[in-house]
XYZ file of C-alpha atoms in Angstrom:
198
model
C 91.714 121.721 184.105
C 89.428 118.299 183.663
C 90.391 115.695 186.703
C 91.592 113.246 184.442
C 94.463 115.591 183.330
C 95.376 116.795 186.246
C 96.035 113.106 187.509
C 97.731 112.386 184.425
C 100.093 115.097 184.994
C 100.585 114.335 188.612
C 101.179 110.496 187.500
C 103.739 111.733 185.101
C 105.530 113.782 187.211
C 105.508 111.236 189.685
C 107.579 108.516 187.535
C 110.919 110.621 187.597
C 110.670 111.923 183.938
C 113.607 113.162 181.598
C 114.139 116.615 181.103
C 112.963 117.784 177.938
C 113.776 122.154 176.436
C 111.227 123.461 174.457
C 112.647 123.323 170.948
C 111.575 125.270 167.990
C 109.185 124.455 165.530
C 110.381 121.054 162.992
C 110.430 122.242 159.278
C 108.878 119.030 158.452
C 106.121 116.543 159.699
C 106.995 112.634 159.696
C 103.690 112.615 157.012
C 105.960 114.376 154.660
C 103.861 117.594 154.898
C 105.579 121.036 155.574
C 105.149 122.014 159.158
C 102.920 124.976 159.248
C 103.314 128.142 161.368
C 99.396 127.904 161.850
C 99.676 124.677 163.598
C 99.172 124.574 167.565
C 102.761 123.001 168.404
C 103.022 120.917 171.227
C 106.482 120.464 172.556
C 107.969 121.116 169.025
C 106.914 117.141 168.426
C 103.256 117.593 167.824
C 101.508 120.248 165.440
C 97.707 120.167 165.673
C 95.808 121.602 162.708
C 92.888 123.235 164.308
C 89.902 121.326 162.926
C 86.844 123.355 161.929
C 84.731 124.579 164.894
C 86.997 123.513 167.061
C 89.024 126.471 169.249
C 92.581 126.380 170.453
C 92.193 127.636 173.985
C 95.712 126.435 176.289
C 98.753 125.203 175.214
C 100.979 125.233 178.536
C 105.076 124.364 178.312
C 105.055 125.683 181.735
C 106.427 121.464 182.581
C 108.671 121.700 179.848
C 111.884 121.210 182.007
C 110.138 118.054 183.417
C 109.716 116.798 179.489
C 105.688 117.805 179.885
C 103.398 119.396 177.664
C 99.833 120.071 178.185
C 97.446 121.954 175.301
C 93.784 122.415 175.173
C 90.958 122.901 172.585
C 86.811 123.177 172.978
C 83.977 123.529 171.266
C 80.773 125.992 172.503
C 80.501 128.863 174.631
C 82.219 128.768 177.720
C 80.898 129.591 181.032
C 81.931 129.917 184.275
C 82.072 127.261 187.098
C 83.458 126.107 190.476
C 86.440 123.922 189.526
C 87.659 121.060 192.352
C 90.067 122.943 193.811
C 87.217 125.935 194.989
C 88.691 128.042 192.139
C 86.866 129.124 188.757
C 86.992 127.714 185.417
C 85.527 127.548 182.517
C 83.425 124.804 180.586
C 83.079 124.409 177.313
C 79.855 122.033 175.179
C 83.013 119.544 174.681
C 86.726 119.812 175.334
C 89.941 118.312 174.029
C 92.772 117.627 176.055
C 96.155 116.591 174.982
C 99.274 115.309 177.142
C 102.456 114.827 175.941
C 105.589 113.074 177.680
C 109.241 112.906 176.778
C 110.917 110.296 178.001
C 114.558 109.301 177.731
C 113.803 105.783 175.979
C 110.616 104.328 173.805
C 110.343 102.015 176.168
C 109.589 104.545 179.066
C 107.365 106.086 176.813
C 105.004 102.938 176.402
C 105.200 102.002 179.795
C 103.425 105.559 181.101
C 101.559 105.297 178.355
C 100.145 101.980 179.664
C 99.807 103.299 183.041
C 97.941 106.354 181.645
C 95.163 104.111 180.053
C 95.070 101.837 182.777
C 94.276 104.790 185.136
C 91.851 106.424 182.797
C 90.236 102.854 182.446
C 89.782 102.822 186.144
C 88.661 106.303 186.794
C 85.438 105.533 184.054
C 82.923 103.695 183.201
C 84.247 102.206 179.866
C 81.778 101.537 177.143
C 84.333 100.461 174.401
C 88.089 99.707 173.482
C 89.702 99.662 169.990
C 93.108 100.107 168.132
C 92.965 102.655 165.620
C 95.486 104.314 163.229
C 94.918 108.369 162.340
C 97.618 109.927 160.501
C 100.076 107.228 160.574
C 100.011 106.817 164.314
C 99.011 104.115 166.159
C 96.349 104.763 168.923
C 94.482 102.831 171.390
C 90.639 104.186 172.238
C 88.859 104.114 175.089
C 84.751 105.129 175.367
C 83.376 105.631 178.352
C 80.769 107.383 180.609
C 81.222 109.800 183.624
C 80.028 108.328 187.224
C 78.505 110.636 189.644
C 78.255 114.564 189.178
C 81.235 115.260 190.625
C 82.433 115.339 186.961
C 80.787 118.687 184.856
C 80.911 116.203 181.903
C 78.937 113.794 180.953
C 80.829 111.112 178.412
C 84.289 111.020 176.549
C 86.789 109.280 174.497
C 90.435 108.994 174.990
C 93.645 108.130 172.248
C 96.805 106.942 173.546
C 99.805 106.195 172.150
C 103.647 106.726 171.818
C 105.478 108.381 168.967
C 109.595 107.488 169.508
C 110.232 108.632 173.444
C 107.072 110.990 173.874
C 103.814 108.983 175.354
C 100.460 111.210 174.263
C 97.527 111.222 175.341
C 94.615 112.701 174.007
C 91.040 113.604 176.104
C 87.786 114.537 174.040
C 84.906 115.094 176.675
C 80.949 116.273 176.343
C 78.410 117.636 178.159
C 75.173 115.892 178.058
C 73.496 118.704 175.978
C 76.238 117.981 173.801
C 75.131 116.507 170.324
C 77.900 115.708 168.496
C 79.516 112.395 169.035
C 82.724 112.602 170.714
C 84.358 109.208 168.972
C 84.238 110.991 165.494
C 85.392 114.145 166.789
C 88.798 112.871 168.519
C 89.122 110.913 165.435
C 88.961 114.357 163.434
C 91.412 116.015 166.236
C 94.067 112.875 166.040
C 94.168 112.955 161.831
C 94.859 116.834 162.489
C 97.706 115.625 164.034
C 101.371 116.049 162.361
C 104.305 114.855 163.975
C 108.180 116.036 164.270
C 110.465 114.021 161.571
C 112.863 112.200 163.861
């Protein structure tokens, strides 16, 4: 798991969230199209067409009692490595990472979403910010550059935003032999994006 997510979890879990059970799959998606059984749901309030080339590897509801749901796609081969905890992993050419949280009010939603930018906005070197909508949903962006090689990856490009209680974040990271560019490809992964009618 990229150090970024883990914190973000850790942050999460740290602010006393709402409990949250998994719930089943939403017939329909707030875009008006019918949700699909080959969508990667996350926490039965996002489904995540898998764009082309890209490969669903993770989609964890093992913090779904704590309202937390963590899912994971790449791009590339992987192969193995030493992760920070002296354990292996595997790395991928790029990765996407979304985070979802449910929270018990919109309000608590937006304010760990704030504190989840603010965080990743500290941890990097940031090259760029901008608002953007995909798929109805409003998002604010984040490029930025990896310090140090304590970090497998080399640059990256983070979404985040709230849809009613549930704060998301989304991570796309590269490796520097990595050619495509990681601001169009999150853009692809967030229009993939449905979301649960309310």
């Amino acid at each position: 798991m990229n150090r970024t997510a883990v914190c973000l979890l850790i942050a999460a879990l740290c602010l006393g969230l709402a409990g949250c059970a998994a719930r089943p799959a939403p017939e329909k998606a707030a875009d008006g199209a019918e949700w699909s059984e080959g969508w990667v749901t996350v926490g039965g309030v996002v489904g995540v067409d898998t764009p082309d080339g890209m490969t669903a590897r993770e989609n964890n509801e093992a913090l779904a009692a704590s309202g937390m749901y963590y899912a994971t796609w790449s791009i590339g081969e992987g192969e193995p490595c030493a992760n920070g905890d002296g354990g292996e992993a595997t790395l991928y050419d790029a990765q996407a990472y979304l985070l979802l949280g449910g929270y018990k009010s919109g309000e608590e939603a937006r304010d760990t979403m704030a504190q989840w930018r603010e965080m990743a906005q500290a941890q990097y070197t940031v090259n760029e910010t901008a608002e953007a909508v995909h798929n109805g949903q409003d998002f604010s962006l984040i490029t930025y550059t990896f310090d140090g090689e304590a970090n497998p990856y080399d640059r990256g490009t983070s979404a985040f935003g709230v849809y009613r209680n549930y704060a998301i974040s989304v991570e796309f990271v590269c490796r520097e032999g990595f050619g495509g560019d990681a601001g169009e490809l999150l853009a692809q992964f967030l229009d993939s994006c449905h979301y649960a009618m309310p």
